[in-house]
Amino acid sequence: MDKQQQNPAGDNPSDVPPKPSVKDSAQQIWLAGLGAFAKAQEEGSKVFEALVKDGIGMQTKSQAMAEEKLAEAANKMSSMAQGISERATGQWDKLENIFEDRVAKALKKLGVPSARDVEVLTARIEELSQLVQTLVAQQESTAKAKPARAAKPDA
């Protein structure tokens, strides 16, 4: 054979490194794999610790966000409950007023005096009682004064 056919680049055969054998290649691949495994184990614990640290940070952020959303929801529910309560109170007040008006009308038809009527009558009775006491006191004082006048003309 021709030298150029054996070496197409035309280089000197002594410049070309010898081809490794299959056994040597397999050995190098095996060692590279072991080296990668050792590197992964060494770096793996560092990566694991970094992942745990990142996880703690993410958990803290998630909890803070969840608490914020929970507080917002609680505030919304509280304001909604307050609004419903206010509307319900207003409806009860209306219902109470309607009931009171109807009862008052029914009592008036039956001739039962209202609370205001009773107050006016009570005030009038007190006023009349005072007048009666005043008149009784005047009559008593007049009655005591008359016998004394009657005694003077007889003497």
Tab-separated table of C-alpha atoms in Angstrom:
chain	number	residue	atom	x	y	z
A	1	MET	CA	0.000	0.000	0.000
A	2	ASP	CA	0.863	3.558	-0.562
A	3	LYS	CA	1.828	5.760	2.437
A	4	GLN	CA	-0.652	8.383	1.362
A	5	GLN	CA	-3.470	5.859	1.387
A	6	GLN	CA	-2.621	4.834	4.902
A	7	ASN	CA	-2.401	8.414	6.095
A	8	PRO	CA	-4.677	10.663	3.994
A	9	ALA	CA	-3.496	13.851	5.734
A	10	GLY	CA	0.005	13.150	4.491
A	11	ASP	CA	1.426	13.500	7.993
A	12	ASN	CA	4.253	11.528	9.358
A	13	PRO	CA	3.003	8.365	11.060
A	14	SER	CA	5.055	9.183	14.116
A	15	ASP	CA	3.026	12.428	14.648
A	16	VAL	CA	-0.290	10.551	15.080
A	17	PRO	CA	-0.901	9.367	18.642
A	18	PRO	CA	-1.433	5.677	18.980
A	19	LYS	CA	-5.075	4.620	19.093
A	20	PRO	CA	-6.123	3.474	22.550
A	21	SER	CA	-7.372	0.005	22.843
A	22	VAL	CA	-11.037	-0.748	23.588
A	23	LYS	CA	-10.058	-1.908	27.057
A	24	ASP	CA	-8.288	1.391	27.768
A	25	SER	CA	-11.291	3.376	26.443
A	26	ALA	CA	-13.687	1.418	28.599
A	27	GLN	CA	-11.452	1.984	31.607
A	28	GLN	CA	-11.395	5.748	30.966
A	29	ILE	CA	-15.188	5.873	30.547
A	30	TRP	CA	-15.607	3.931	33.773
A	31	LEU	CA	-13.260	6.285	35.634
A	32	ALA	CA	-15.012	9.336	34.175
A	33	GLY	CA	-18.343	7.926	35.389
A	34	LEU	CA	-16.931	7.315	38.861
A	35	GLY	CA	-15.491	10.814	38.901
A	36	ALA	CA	-18.862	12.276	37.869
A	37	PHE	CA	-20.584	10.220	40.573
A	38	ALA	CA	-18.092	11.400	43.226
A	39	LYS	CA	-18.498	14.995	42.065
A	40	ALA	CA	-22.296	14.641	42.160
A	41	GLN	CA	-22.148	13.230	45.699
A	42	GLU	CA	-19.825	16.014	46.830
A	43	GLU	CA	-21.859	18.739	45.160
A	44	GLY	CA	-25.140	16.965	45.868
A	45	SER	CA	-25.098	17.710	49.586
A	46	LYS	CA	-24.320	21.360	48.835
A	47	VAL	CA	-27.112	21.457	46.268
A	48	PHE	CA	-29.462	19.707	48.711
A	49	GLU	CA	-28.690	22.258	51.444
A	50	ALA	CA	-29.203	25.100	48.980
A	51	LEU	CA	-32.524	23.589	47.909
A	52	VAL	CA	-33.621	23.262	51.558
A	53	LYS	CA	-32.670	26.902	52.156
A	54	ASP	CA	-34.600	27.989	49.054
A	55	GLY	CA	-37.550	25.851	50.175
A	56	ILE	CA	-37.620	27.532	53.591
A	57	GLY	CA	-37.625	30.934	51.908
A	58	MET	CA	-40.433	29.881	49.582
A	59	GLN	CA	-42.440	28.473	52.479
A	60	THR	CA	-42.073	31.720	54.429
A	61	LYS	CA	-43.209	33.749	51.411
A	62	SER	CA	-46.126	31.390	50.787
A	63	GLN	CA	-47.254	31.538	54.409
A	64	ALA	CA	-47.049	35.334	54.452
A	65	MET	CA	-49.038	35.524	51.234
A	66	ALA	CA	-51.607	33.034	52.510
A	67	GLU	CA	-52.000	34.964	55.773
A	68	GLU	CA	-52.428	38.203	53.821
A	69	LYS	CA	-55.095	36.655	51.593
A	70	LEU	CA	-56.801	35.151	54.647
A	71	ALA	CA	-56.837	38.550	56.372
A	72	GLU	CA	-58.306	40.151	53.234
A	73	ALA	CA	-60.987	37.471	53.051
A	74	ALA	CA	-61.782	37.894	56.759
A	75	ASN	CA	-62.119	41.672	56.306
A	76	LYS	CA	-64.407	41.199	53.312
A	77	MET	CA	-66.542	38.677	55.201
A	78	SER	CA	-66.707	40.991	58.217
A	79	SER	CA	-67.818	43.964	56.136
A	80	MET	CA	-70.357	41.809	54.298
A	81	ALA	CA	-71.717	40.486	57.604
A	82	GLN	CA	-71.939	44.010	58.982
A	83	GLY	CA	-73.818	45.179	55.876
A	84	ILE	CA	-76.228	42.262	56.117
A	85	SER	CA	-76.714	42.932	59.826
A	86	GLU	CA	-77.443	46.605	59.180
A	87	ARG	CA	-79.955	45.747	56.470
A	88	ALA	CA	-81.592	43.145	58.690
A	89	THR	CA	-81.790	45.634	61.569
A	90	GLY	CA	-83.393	48.172	59.257
A	91	GLN	CA	-85.941	45.584	58.117
A	92	TRP	CA	-86.706	44.601	61.726
A	93	ASP	CA	-87.164	48.292	62.623
A	94	LYS	CA	-89.603	48.721	59.743
A	95	LEU	CA	-91.465	45.576	60.752
A	96	GLU	CA	-91.584	46.713	64.381
A	97	ASN	CA	-92.959	50.131	63.385
A	98	ILE	CA	-95.627	48.539	61.188
A	99	PHE	CA	-96.599	46.195	64.030
A	100	GLU	CA	-96.768	49.042	66.577
A	101	ASP	CA	-98.900	51.151	64.220
A	102	ARG	CA	-101.347	48.308	63.613
A	103	VAL	CA	-101.627	47.479	67.323
A	104	ALA	CA	-102.183	51.164	68.138
A	105	LYS	CA	-104.941	51.388	65.502
A	106	ALA	CA	-106.604	48.227	66.827
A	107	LEU	CA	-106.480	49.492	70.440
A	108	LYS	CA	-107.847	52.872	69.364
A	109	LYS	CA	-110.781	51.163	67.595
A	110	LEU	CA	-111.477	49.253	70.813
A	111	GLY	CA	-111.416	52.488	72.819
A	112	VAL	CA	-108.268	51.675	74.775
A	113	PRO	CA	-106.347	54.840	75.584
A	114	SER	CA	-102.798	55.185	74.318
A	115	ALA	CA	-99.758	55.614	76.546
A	116	ARG	CA	-99.799	59.336	75.735
A	117	ASP	CA	-103.482	59.563	76.680
A	118	VAL	CA	-102.719	57.900	80.029
A	119	GLU	CA	-99.833	60.321	80.650
A	120	VAL	CA	-102.069	63.322	79.938
A	121	LEU	CA	-104.780	61.941	82.229
A	122	THR	CA	-102.269	61.245	85.007
A	123	ALA	CA	-100.947	64.810	84.791
A	124	ARG	CA	-104.502	66.178	84.877
A	125	ILE	CA	-105.390	64.027	87.909
A	126	GLU	CA	-102.303	65.292	89.777
A	127	GLU	CA	-103.230	68.862	88.913
A	128	LEU	CA	-106.810	68.359	90.105
A	129	SER	CA	-105.595	66.651	93.301
A	130	GLN	CA	-103.491	69.679	94.129
A	131	LEU	CA	-106.469	71.984	93.511
A	132	VAL	CA	-108.675	69.836	95.753
A	133	GLN	CA	-106.061	69.923	98.521
A	134	THR	CA	-105.818	73.683	98.167
A	135	LEU	CA	-109.632	74.073	98.379
A	136	VAL	CA	-109.835	71.755	101.385
A	137	ALA	CA	-107.115	73.750	103.128
A	138	GLN	CA	-108.985	77.007	102.379
A	139	GLN	CA	-112.268	75.600	103.691
A	140	GLU	CA	-110.597	74.381	106.850
A	141	SER	CA	-109.017	77.759	107.458
A	142	THR	CA	-112.375	79.497	106.757
A	143	ALA	CA	-114.207	77.104	109.079
A	144	LYS	CA	-111.777	77.831	111.922
A	145	ALA	CA	-112.081	81.570	111.368
A	146	LYS	CA	-115.943	81.650	111.434
A	147	PRO	CA	-116.487	80.349	114.998
A	148	ALA	CA	-114.076	82.923	116.313
A	149	ARG	CA	-116.084	85.740	114.642
A	150	ALA	CA	-119.317	84.307	115.934
A	151	ALA	CA	-118.018	84.315	119.487
A	152	LYS	CA	-117.236	88.032	119.408
A	153	PRO	CA	-120.808	89.264	118.786
A	154	ASP	CA	-122.179	87.187	121.673
A	155	ALA	CA	-119.929	88.762	124.208
